[in-house]
JSON list of C-alpha atoms in Angstrom, two decimals:
[
{"chain": "A", "resi": 1, "resn": "MET", "atom": "CA", "xyz": [17.72, -47.74, -107.88]},
{"chain": "A", "resi": 2, "resn": "PHE", "atom": "CA", "xyz": [14.65, -49.48, -108.96]},
{"chain": "A", "resi": 3, "resn": "ILE", "atom": "CA", "xyz": [15.61, -52.24, -106.59]},
{"chain": "A", "resi": 4, "resn": "TYR", "atom": "CA", "xyz": [15.91, -49.83, -103.51]},
{"chain": "A", "resi": 5, "resn": "LYS", "atom": "CA", "xyz": [12.39, -48.56, -104.26]},
{"chain": "A", "resi": 6, "resn": "MET", "atom": "CA", "xyz": [10.96, -52.13, -104.57]},
{"chain": "A", "resi": 7, "resn": "ARG", "atom": "CA", "xyz": [12.48, -53.20, -101.19]},
{"chain": "A", "resi": 8, "resn": "LYS", "atom": "CA", "xyz": [10.99, -49.78, -99.56]},
{"chain": "A", "resi": 9, "resn": "ILE", "atom": "CA", "xyz": [7.62, -50.60, -100.98]},
{"chain": "A", "resi": 10, "resn": "ILE", "atom": "CA", "xyz": [7.75, -54.22, -99.78]},
{"chain": "A", "resi": 11, "resn": "ILE", "atom": "CA", "xyz": [8.90, -53.29, -96.42]},
{"chain": "A", "resi": 12, "resn": "THR", "atom": "CA", "xyz": [5.94, -50.72, -95.99]},
{"chain": "A", "resi": 13, "resn": "PHE", "atom": "CA", "xyz": [3.64, -53.29, -97.15]},
{"chain": "A", "resi": 14, "resn": "ILE", "atom": "CA", "xyz": [4.92, -55.85, -94.63]},
{"chain": "A", "resi": 15, "resn": "LEU", "atom": "CA", "xyz": [4.80, -53.32, -91.62]},
{"chain": "A", "resi": 16, "resn": "GLY", "atom": "CA", "xyz": [1.16, -52.39, -92.49]},
{"chain": "A", "resi": 17, "resn": "PHE", "atom": "CA", "xyz": [0.16, -55.94, -92.83]},
{"chain": "A", "resi": 18, "resn": "ILE", "atom": "CA", "xyz": [2.00, -56.82, -89.28]},
{"chain": "A", "resi": 19, "resn": "PHE", "atom": "CA", "xyz": [0.00, -53.52, -87.85]},
{"chain": "A", "resi": 20, "resn": "ILE", "atom": "CA", "xyz": [-3.39, -54.65, -88.91]},
{"chain": "A", "resi": 21, "resn": "LEU", "atom": "CA", "xyz": [-2.91, -58.09, -87.86]},
{"chain": "A", "resi": 22, "resn": "PHE", "atom": "CA", "xyz": [-1.83, -56.79, -84.40]},
{"chain": "A", "resi": 23, "resn": "PHE", "atom": "CA", "xyz": [-4.92, -54.67, -83.73]},
{"chain": "A", "resi": 24, "resn": "THR", "atom": "CA", "xyz": [-7.52, -57.15, -85.40]},
{"chain": "A", "resi": 25, "resn": "SER", "atom": "CA", "xyz": [-6.18, -59.68, -82.78]},
{"chain": "A", "resi": 26, "resn": "LEU", "atom": "CA", "xyz": [-7.18, -57.66, -79.66]},
{"chain": "A", "resi": 27, "resn": "PRO", "atom": "CA", "xyz": [-10.59, -58.39, -77.90]},
{"chain": "A", "resi": 28, "resn": "GLN", "atom": "CA", "xyz": [-13.23, -55.78, -78.40]},
{"chain": "A", "resi": 29, "resn": "THR", "atom": "CA", "xyz": [-14.98, -54.41, -75.54]},
{"chain": "A", "resi": 30, "resn": "PHE", "atom": "CA", "xyz": [-18.17, -52.29, -75.67]},
{"chain": "A", "resi": 31, "resn": "ALA", "atom": "CA", "xyz": [-19.61, -49.65, -73.23]},
{"chain": "A", "resi": 32, "resn": "GLN", "atom": "CA", "xyz": [-23.02, -51.04, -72.38]},
{"chain": "A", "resi": 33, "resn": "ILE", "atom": "CA", "xyz": [-25.46, -48.80, -70.97]},
{"chain": "A", "resi": 34, "resn": "PRO", "atom": "CA", "xyz": [-27.02, -49.73, -67.71]},
{"chain": "A", "resi": 35, "resn": "THR", "atom": "CA", "xyz": [-30.74, -50.41, -67.97]},
{"chain": "A", "resi": 36, "resn": "VAL", "atom": "CA", "xyz": [-32.99, -49.31, -65.20]},
{"chain": "A", "resi": 37, "resn": "SER", "atom": "CA", "xyz": [-36.24, -50.55, -64.29]},
{"chain": "A", "resi": 38, "resn": "ILE", "atom": "CA", "xyz": [-39.10, -48.11, -64.35]},
{"chain": "A", "resi": 39, "resn": "PRO", "atom": "CA", "xyz": [-41.88, -49.01, -61.96]},
{"chain": "A", "resi": 40, "resn": "THR", "atom": "CA", "xyz": [-45.28, -48.98, -63.35]},
{"chain": "A", "resi": 41, "resn": "VAL", "atom": "CA", "xyz": [-48.76, -49.85, -62.17]},
{"chain": "A", "resi": 42, "resn": "THR", "atom": "CA", "xyz": [-50.64, -51.93, -64.67]},
{"chain": "A", "resi": 43, "resn": "SER", "atom": "CA", "xyz": [-54.16, -53.79, -63.95]},
{"chain": "A", "resi": 44, "resn": "THR", "atom": "CA", "xyz": [-53.67, -57.04, -62.34]},
{"chain": "A", "resi": 45, "resn": "ASP", "atom": "CA", "xyz": [-55.99, -60.16, -62.16]},
{"chain": "A", "resi": 46, "resn": "ALA", "atom": "CA", "xyz": [-55.55, -59.92, -58.44]},
{"chain": "A", "resi": 47, "resn": "GLY", "atom": "CA", "xyz": [-57.84, -56.88, -58.00]},
{"chain": "A", "resi": 48, "resn": "VAL", "atom": "CA", "xyz": [-59.41, -53.83, -59.79]},
{"chain": "A", "resi": 49, "resn": "VAL", "atom": "CA", "xyz": [-57.13, -50.87, -60.22]},
{"chain": "A", "resi": 50, "resn": "ILE", "atom": "CA", "xyz": [-58.20, -47.57, -58.84]},
{"chain": "A", "resi": 51, "resn": "THR", "atom": "CA", "xyz": [-57.26, -43.91, -59.87]},
{"chain": "A", "resi": 52, "resn": "VAL", "atom": "CA", "xyz": [-57.24, -40.85, -57.76]},
{"chain": "A", "resi": 53, "resn": "LYS", "atom": "CA", "xyz": [-59.76, -38.28, -59.32]},
{"chain": "A", "resi": 54, "resn": "ASN", "atom": "CA", "xyz": [-58.06, -35.07, -60.85]},
{"chain": "A", "resi": 55, "resn": "ASP", "atom": "CA", "xyz": [-59.77, -32.92, -58.65]},
{"chain": "A", "resi": 56, "resn": "PRO", "atom": "CA", "xyz": [-58.16, -29.50, -57.76]},
{"chain": "A", "resi": 57, "resn": "ALA", "atom": "CA", "xyz": [-60.30, -29.35, -54.44]},
{"chain": "A", "resi": 58, "resn": "ASN", "atom": "CA", "xyz": [-58.93, -32.58, -53.36]},
{"chain": "A", "resi": 59, "resn": "PRO", "atom": "CA", "xyz": [-55.18, -32.98, -54.62]},
{"chain": "A", "resi": 60, "resn": "GLN", "atom": "CA", "xyz": [-54.75, -35.26, -52.02]},
{"chain": "A", "resi": 61, "resn": "ILE", "atom": "CA", "xyz": [-56.77, -37.86, -50.22]},
{"chain": "A", "resi": 62, "resn": "ASN", "atom": "CA", "xyz": [-56.39, -39.70, -47.17]},
{"chain": "A", "resi": 63, "resn": "LEU", "atom": "CA", "xyz": [-56.02, -43.42, -46.49]},
{"chain": "A", "resi": 64, "resn": "ARG", "atom": "CA", "xyz": [-57.33, -44.69, -43.38]},
{"chain": "A", "resi": 65, "resn": "SER", "atom": "CA", "xyz": [-57.30, -47.88, -41.18]},
{"chain": "A", "resi": 66, "resn": "GLY", "atom": "CA", "xyz": [-61.06, -48.53, -41.50]},
{"chain": "A", "resi": 67, "resn": "PRO", "atom": "CA", "xyz": [-63.98, -47.28, -43.33]},
{"chain": "A", "resi": 68, "resn": "GLY", "atom": "CA", "xyz": [-64.52, -43.99, -41.76]},
{"chain": "A", "resi": 69, "resn": "THR", "atom": "CA", "xyz": [-63.00, -40.72, -40.50]},
{"chain": "A", "resi": 70, "resn": "GLU", "atom": "CA", "xyz": [-63.02, -42.06, -36.83]},
{"chain": "A", "resi": 71, "resn": "TYR", "atom": "CA", "xyz": [-60.19, -44.42, -38.01]},
{"chain": "A", "resi": 72, "resn": "ASP", "atom": "CA", "xyz": [-56.47, -43.53, -37.80]},
{"chain": "A", "resi": 73, "resn": "ARG", "atom": "CA", "xyz": [-54.81, -42.03, -40.80]},
{"chain": "A", "resi": 74, "resn": "VAL", "atom": "CA", "xyz": [-52.22, -44.19, -42.13]},
{"chain": "A", "resi": 75, "resn": "GLY", "atom": "CA", "xyz": [-51.20, -42.47, -45.58]},
{"chain": "A", "resi": 76, "resn": "THR", "atom": "CA", "xyz": [-52.13, -40.32, -48.59]},
{"chain": "A", "resi": 77, "resn": "MET", "atom": "CA", "xyz": [-52.55, -40.69, -52.11]},
{"chain": "A", "resi": 78, "resn": "VAL", "atom": "CA", "xyz": [-52.32, -37.88, -54.78]},
{"chain": "A", "resi": 79, "resn": "ILE", "atom": "CA", "xyz": [-54.06, -37.09, -58.00]},
{"chain": "A", "resi": 80, "resn": "GLY", "atom": "CA", "xyz": [-53.40, -39.82, -60.87]},
{"chain": "A", "resi": 81, "resn": "GLN", "atom": "CA", "xyz": [-52.04, -42.05, -58.29]},
{"chain": "A", "resi": 82, "resn": "LYS", "atom": "CA", "xyz": [-53.29, -45.80, -58.70]},
{"chain": "A", "resi": 83, "resn": "ALA", "atom": "CA", "xyz": [-53.81, -48.90, -56.25]},
{"chain": "A", "resi": 84, "resn": "VAL", "atom": "CA", "xyz": [-55.23, -52.26, -56.51]},
{"chain": "A", "resi": 85, "resn": "ALA", "atom": "CA", "xyz": [-58.59, -52.62, -54.76]},
{"chain": "A", "resi": 86, "resn": "LYS", "atom": "CA", "xyz": [-59.51, -55.73, -53.03]},
{"chain": "A", "resi": 87, "resn": "GLY", "atom": "CA", "xyz": [-63.08, -55.12, -51.54]},
{"chain": "A", "resi": 88, "resn": "ARG", "atom": "CA", "xyz": [-65.67, -52.68, -50.55]},
{"chain": "A", "resi": 89, "resn": "THR", "atom": "CA", "xyz": [-67.99, -51.89, -47.81]},
{"chain": "A", "resi": 90, "resn": "GLU", "atom": "CA", "xyz": [-71.83, -52.91, -47.88]},
{"chain": "A", "resi": 91, "resn": "GLY", "atom": "CA", "xyz": [-72.87, -49.59, -49.31]},
{"chain": "A", "resi": 92, "resn": "GLY", "atom": "CA", "xyz": [-69.70, -49.06, -51.56]},
{"chain": "A", "resi": 93, "resn": "ASN", "atom": "CA", "xyz": [-68.82, -45.79, -50.00]},
{"chain": "A", "resi": 94, "resn": "TRP", "atom": "CA", "xyz": [-65.31, -47.19, -48.92]},
{"chain": "A", "resi": 95, "resn": "LEU", "atom": "CA", "xyz": [-62.76, -49.32, -50.77]},
{"chain": "A", "resi": 96, "resn": "LEU", "atom": "CA", "xyz": [-60.20, -51.49, -49.30]},
{"chain": "A", "resi": 97, "resn": "ILE", "atom": "CA", "xyz": [-57.06, -51.14, -51.13]},
{"chain": "A", "resi": 98, "resn": "GLU", "atom": "CA", "xyz": [-53.41, -52.71, -51.19]},
{"chain": "A", "resi": 99, "resn": "TYR", "atom": "CA", "xyz": [-51.02, -50.16, -48.94]},
{"chain": "A", "resi": 100, "resn": "ALA", "atom": "CA", "xyz": [-47.89, -51.08, -47.52]},
{"chain": "A", "resi": 101, "resn": "GLY", "atom": "CA", "xyz": [-48.07, -48.52, -45.01]},
{"chain": "A", "resi": 102, "resn": "GLY", "atom": "CA", "xyz": [-51.58, -49.58, -43.59]},
{"chain": "A", "resi": 103, "resn": "PRO", "atom": "CA", "xyz": [-52.48, -52.43, -41.16]},
{"chain": "A", "resi": 104, "resn": "GLY", "atom": "CA", "xyz": [-51.65, -55.79, -42.57]},
{"chain": "A", "resi": 105, "resn": "GLY", "atom": "CA", "xyz": [-50.61, -53.85, -46.02]},
{"chain": "A", "resi": 106, "resn": "TYR", "atom": "CA", "xyz": [-54.17, -52.71, -46.56]},
{"chain": "A", "resi": 107, "resn": "ALA", "atom": "CA", "xyz": [-55.61, -49.36, -46.19]},
{"chain": "A", "resi": 108, "resn": "TRP", "atom": "CA", "xyz": [-59.21, -47.69, -46.59]},
{"chain": "A", "resi": 109, "resn": "VAL", "atom": "CA", "xyz": [-60.18, -44.88, -49.31]},
{"chain": "A", "resi": 110, "resn": "TYR", "atom": "CA", "xyz": [-63.22, -43.02, -49.87]},
{"chain": "A", "resi": 111, "resn": "ALA", "atom": "CA", "xyz": [-64.90, -44.42, -53.20]},
{"chain": "A", "resi": 112, "resn": "ALA", "atom": "CA", "xyz": [-66.20, -40.66, -54.05]},
{"chain": "A", "resi": 113, "resn": "TYR", "atom": "CA", "xyz": [-62.38, -39.62, -54.44]},
{"chain": "A", "resi": 114, "resn": "VAL", "atom": "CA", "xyz": [-61.31, -42.46, -57.07]},
{"chain": "A", "resi": 115, "resn": "ASP", "atom": "CA", "xyz": [-62.17, -43.96, -60.29]},
{"chain": "A", "resi": 116, "resn": "PHE", "atom": "CA", "xyz": [-62.34, -47.54, -61.11]},
{"chain": "A", "resi": 117, "resn": "LEU", "atom": "CA", "xyz": [-63.97, -50.38, -63.37]},
{"chain": "A", "resi": 118, "resn": "GLY", "atom": "CA", "xyz": [-65.22, -53.31, -62.24]},
{"chain": "A", "resi": 119, "resn": "THR", "atom": "CA", "xyz": [-67.04, -54.95, -59.54]},
{"chain": "A", "resi": 120, "resn": "LEU", "atom": "CA", "xyz": [-65.63, -55.46, -56.10]},
{"chain": "A", "resi": 121, "resn": "PRO", "atom": "CA", "xyz": [-66.56, -58.08, -53.30]},
{"chain": "A", "resi": 122, "resn": "MET", "atom": "CA", "xyz": [-67.82, -56.92, -49.81]},
{"chain": "A", "resi": 123, "resn": "VAL", "atom": "CA", "xyz": [-65.29, -57.30, -47.24]},
{"chain": "A", "resi": 124, "resn": "ILE", "atom": "CA", "xyz": [-65.53, -57.61, -43.57]},
{"chain": "A", "resi": 125, "resn": "ILE", "atom": "CA", "xyz": [-65.23, -54.21, -41.87]},
{"chain": "A", "resi": 126, "resn": "PRO", "atom": "CA", "xyz": [-62.48, -53.83, -39.05]},
{"chain": "A", "resi": 127, "resn": "PRO", "atom": "CA", "xyz": [-63.93, -53.27, -35.56]},
{"chain": "A", "resi": 128, "resn": "THR", "atom": "CA", "xyz": [-64.41, -49.38, -34.74]},
{"chain": "A", "resi": 129, "resn": "PRO", "atom": "CA", "xyz": [-61.43, -48.06, -32.79]},
{"chain": "A", "resi": 130, "resn": "THR", "atom": "CA", "xyz": [-61.84, -47.29, -29.10]},
{"chain": "A", "resi": 131, "resn": "PRO", "atom": "CA", "xyz": [-62.32, -43.73, -28.48]},
{"chain": "A", "resi": 132, "resn": "ARG", "atom": "CA", "xyz": [-59.14, -41.91, -27.55]},
{"chain": "A", "resi": 133, "resn": "VAL", "atom": "CA", "xyz": [-58.84, -41.06, -23.49]},
{"chain": "A", "resi": 134, "resn": "THR", "atom": "CA", "xyz": [-59.44, -37.30, -22.79]},
{"chain": "A", "resi": 135, "resn": "ASN", "atom": "CA", "xyz": [-57.97, -35.31, -20.19]},
{"chain": "A", "resi": 136, "resn": "THR", "atom": "CA", "xyz": [-60.34, -34.82, -17.37]},
{"chain": "A", "resi": 137, "resn": "ILE", "atom": "CA", "xyz": [-59.83, -32.02, -14.66]},
{"chain": "A", "resi": 138, "resn": "ASP", "atom": "CA", "xyz": [-60.47, -33.27, -11.02]},
{"chain": "A", "resi": 139, "resn": "PRO", "atom": "CA", "xyz": [-63.12, -30.89, -9.94]},
{"chain": "A", "resi": 140, "resn": "THR", "atom": "CA", "xyz": [-61.97, -31.08, -6.53]},
{"chain": "A", "resi": 141, "resn": "LEU", "atom": "CA", "xyz": [-58.53, -29.87, -7.20]},
{"chain": "A", "resi": 142, "resn": "ALA", "atom": "CA", "xyz": [-59.84, -27.14, -9.78]},
{"chain": "A", "resi": 143, "resn": "ALA", "atom": "CA", "xyz": [-61.77, -25.83, -7.19]},
{"chain": "A", "resi": 144, "resn": "GLN", "atom": "CA", "xyz": [-58.76, -24.84, -5.07]},
{"chain": "A", "resi": 145, "resn": "PHE", "atom": "CA", "xyz": [-57.89, -22.50, -7.74]},
{"chain": "A", "resi": 146, "resn": "ILE", "atom": "CA", "xyz": [-60.98, -20.77, -8.24]},
{"chain": "A", "resi": 147, "resn": "ILE", "atom": "CA", "xyz": [-61.16, -17.44, -6.50]},
{"chain": "A", "resi": 148, "resn": "THR", "atom": "CA", "xyz": [-64.38, -16.20, -5.54]},
{"chain": "A", "resi": 149, "resn": "VAL", "atom": "CA", "xyz": [-64.54, -12.17, -5.66]},
{"chain": "A", "resi": 150, "resn": "GLU", "atom": "CA", "xyz": [-66.87, -10.70, -3.16]},
{"chain": "A", "resi": 151, "resn": "PRO", "atom": "CA", "xyz": [-69.26, -8.08, -4.65]},
{"chain": "A", "resi": 152, "resn": "THR", "atom": "CA", "xyz": [-68.80, -4.83, -3.34]},
{"chain": "A", "resi": 153, "resn": "ARG", "atom": "CA", "xyz": [-71.34, -1.99, -3.27]},
{"chain": "A", "resi": 154, "resn": "LEU", "atom": "CA", "xyz": [-70.79, 0.98, -5.30]},
{"chain": "A", "resi": 155, "resn": "ALA", "atom": "CA", "xyz": [-70.33, 4.43, -4.02]},
{"chain": "A", "resi": 156, "resn": "THR", "atom": "CA", "xyz": [-73.60, 6.13, -3.65]},
{"chain": "A", "resi": 157, "resn": "PHE", "atom": "CA", "xyz": [-74.13, 10.12, -3.73]},
{"chain": "A", "resi": 158, "resn": "THR", "atom": "CA", "xyz": [-74.93, 11.61, -0.58]},
{"chain": "A", "resi": 159, "resn": "GLN", "atom": "CA", "xyz": [-76.87, 15.20, -0.57]},
{"chain": "A", "resi": 160, "resn": "PRO", "atom": "CA", "xyz": [-74.65, 17.71, 1.16]},
{"chain": "A", "resi": 161, "resn": "ALA", "atom": "CA", "xyz": [-76.05, 19.58, 3.86]},
{"chain": "A", "resi": 162, "resn": "PRO", "atom": "CA", "xyz": [-77.67, 23.05, 3.06]},
{"chain": "A", "resi": 163, "resn": "LEU", "atom": "CA", "xyz": [-75.33, 26.07, 2.92]},
{"chain": "A", "resi": 164, "resn": "VAL", "atom": "CA", "xyz": [-75.98, 28.48, 5.90]},
{"chain": "A", "resi": 165, "resn": "ILE", "atom": "CA", "xyz": [-75.23, 32.10, 4.84]},
{"chain": "A", "resi": 166, "resn": "PRO", "atom": "CA", "xyz": [-75.00, 34.30, 7.78]},
{"chain": "A", "resi": 167, "resn": "THR", "atom": "CA", "xyz": [-77.25, 37.63, 7.43]},
{"chain": "A", "resi": 168, "resn": "PHE", "atom": "CA", "xyz": [-76.93, 40.84, 9.46]},
{"chain": "A", "resi": 169, "resn": "GLN", "atom": "CA", "xyz": [-79.67, 41.74, 11.71]},
{"chain": "A", "resi": 170, "resn": "SER", "atom": "CA", "xyz": [-79.92, 45.31, 12.94]},
{"chain": "A", "resi": 171, "resn": "ASN", "atom": "CA", "xyz": [-79.76, 46.00, 16.55]},
{"chain": "A", "resi": 172, "resn": "PRO", "atom": "CA", "xyz": [-82.83, 47.22, 18.24]},
{"chain": "A", "resi": 173, "resn": "ALA", "atom": "CA", "xyz": [-80.89, 48.82, 20.79]},
{"chain": "A", "resi": 174, "resn": "SER", "atom": "CA", "xyz": [-79.32, 51.05, 18.35]},
{"chain": "A", "resi": 175, "resn": "ALA", "atom": "CA", "xyz": [-82.38, 53.20, 17.96]},
{"chain": "A", "resi": 176, "resn": "ARG", "atom": "CA", "xyz": [-84.05, 55.01, 20.54]},
{"chain": "A", "resi": 177, "resn": "GLN", "atom": "CA", "xyz": [-87.59, 54.13, 21.89]},
{"chain": "A", "resi": 178, "resn": "GLY", "atom": "CA", "xyz": [-89.93, 56.36, 19.92]},
{"chain": "A", "resi": 179, "resn": "GLY", "atom": "CA", "xyz": [-88.38, 56.02, 16.70]},
{"chain": "A", "resi": 180, "resn": "ILE", "atom": "CA", "xyz": [-85.71, 58.68, 16.83]},
{"chain": "A", "resi": 181, "resn": "PRO", "atom": "CA", "xyz": [-82.01, 57.37, 15.90]},
{"chain": "A", "resi": 182, "resn": "TYR", "atom": "CA", "xyz": [-78.90, 58.26, 17.85]},
{"chain": "A", "resi": 183, "resn": "GLY", "atom": "CA", "xyz": [-77.22, 59.56, 14.81]},
{"chain": "A", "resi": 184, "resn": "LEU", "atom": "CA", "xyz": [-79.92, 62.36, 14.17]},
{"chain": "A", "resi": 185, "resn": "ILE", "atom": "CA", "xyz": [-79.55, 63.27, 17.85]},
{"chain": "A", "resi": 186, "resn": "ILE", "atom": "CA", "xyz": [-75.68, 63.31, 17.73]},
{"chain": "A", "resi": 187, "resn": "ILE", "atom": "CA", "xyz": [-76.08, 65.83, 14.35]},
{"chain": "A", "resi": 188, "resn": "ALA", "atom": "CA", "xyz": [-78.24, 68.15, 16.16]},
{"chain": "A", "resi": 189, "resn": "THR", "atom": "CA", "xyz": [-76.04, 68.38, 19.45]},
{"chain": "A", "resi": 190, "resn": "GLY", "atom": "CA", "xyz": [-73.30, 69.36, 17.01]},
{"chain": "A", "resi": 191, "resn": "VAL", "atom": "CA", "xyz": [-75.26, 71.80, 15.13]},
{"chain": "A", "resi": 192, "resn": "LEU", "atom": "CA", "xyz": [-76.42, 73.38, 18.37]},
{"chain": "A", "resi": 193, "resn": "GLY", "atom": "CA", "xyz": [-72.86, 73.59, 19.71]},
{"chain": "A", "resi": 194, "resn": "LEU", "atom": "CA", "xyz": [-71.62, 75.19, 16.62]},
{"chain": "A", "resi": 195, "resn": "ILE", "atom": "CA", "xyz": [-74.49, 78.07, 16.73]},
{"chain": "A", "resi": 196, "resn": "VAL", "atom": "CA", "xyz": [-73.56, 78.61, 20.46]},
{"chain": "A", "resi": 197, "resn": "GLY", "atom": "CA", "xyz": [-69.74, 79.11, 19.74]},
{"chain": "A", "resi": 198, "resn": "LEU", "atom": "CA", "xyz": [-70.57, 81.58, 16.74]},
{"chain": "A", "resi": 199, "resn": "PHE", "atom": "CA", "xyz": [-72.92, 83.42, 19.46]},
{"chain": "A", "resi": 200, "resn": "ALA", "atom": "CA", "xyz": [-69.99, 83.53, 22.05]},
{"chain": "A", "resi": 201, "resn": "ILE", "atom": "CA", "xyz": [-67.30, 84.85, 19.41]},
{"chain": "A", "resi": 202, "resn": "SER", "atom": "CA", "xyz": [-69.95, 87.69, 18.27]},
{"chain": "A", "resi": 203, "resn": "GLN", "atom": "CA", "xyz": [-70.44, 88.72, 21.82]},
{"chain": "A", "resi": 204, "resn": "ARG", "atom": "CA", "xyz": [-66.59, 89.07, 22.45]},
{"chain": "A", "resi": 205, "resn": "ARG", "atom": "CA", "xyz": [-66.41, 91.84, 19.72]}
]
């Protein structure tokens, strides 16, 4: 019985030792976290770093192809964005910065909108752009479509002719000469006839 237990212990020990040797001989692999480079803007010896001012009134500023608003806009910058300045105008109102979207990899920014420390050399200003061609209208062609409205006189009020009201005039022939009207003569004749009739009736009785 004792020998059987000893054999069992020895076999278990041997199996465990073999198991440990097997796993320790396998190559160990560890997962590596990929690293990502975060681009940062730092000062460089190639120029002065400018930073867009924190101005709520101008959250975005324009970049132009030359030092002036008459030049084309080539891009924009926002509050806190940085860029490397390479030069300035004679008065220092505009700064030349490195910008990939500008002509030759450069652009101009208005100096009042950015902060920077250091001095910048004066650079050559690019030529003023040619004014854009504006559409003009041929006056001869335009005259064909102009309609002239002839002035017309307004209607005027004409006074109507006076209204003639007919009036009745008595006929002079209706009255006798001497001023006795015919009606009175007729009445008198009738009364006289009535008297004669009454008299004739009374004589018959």
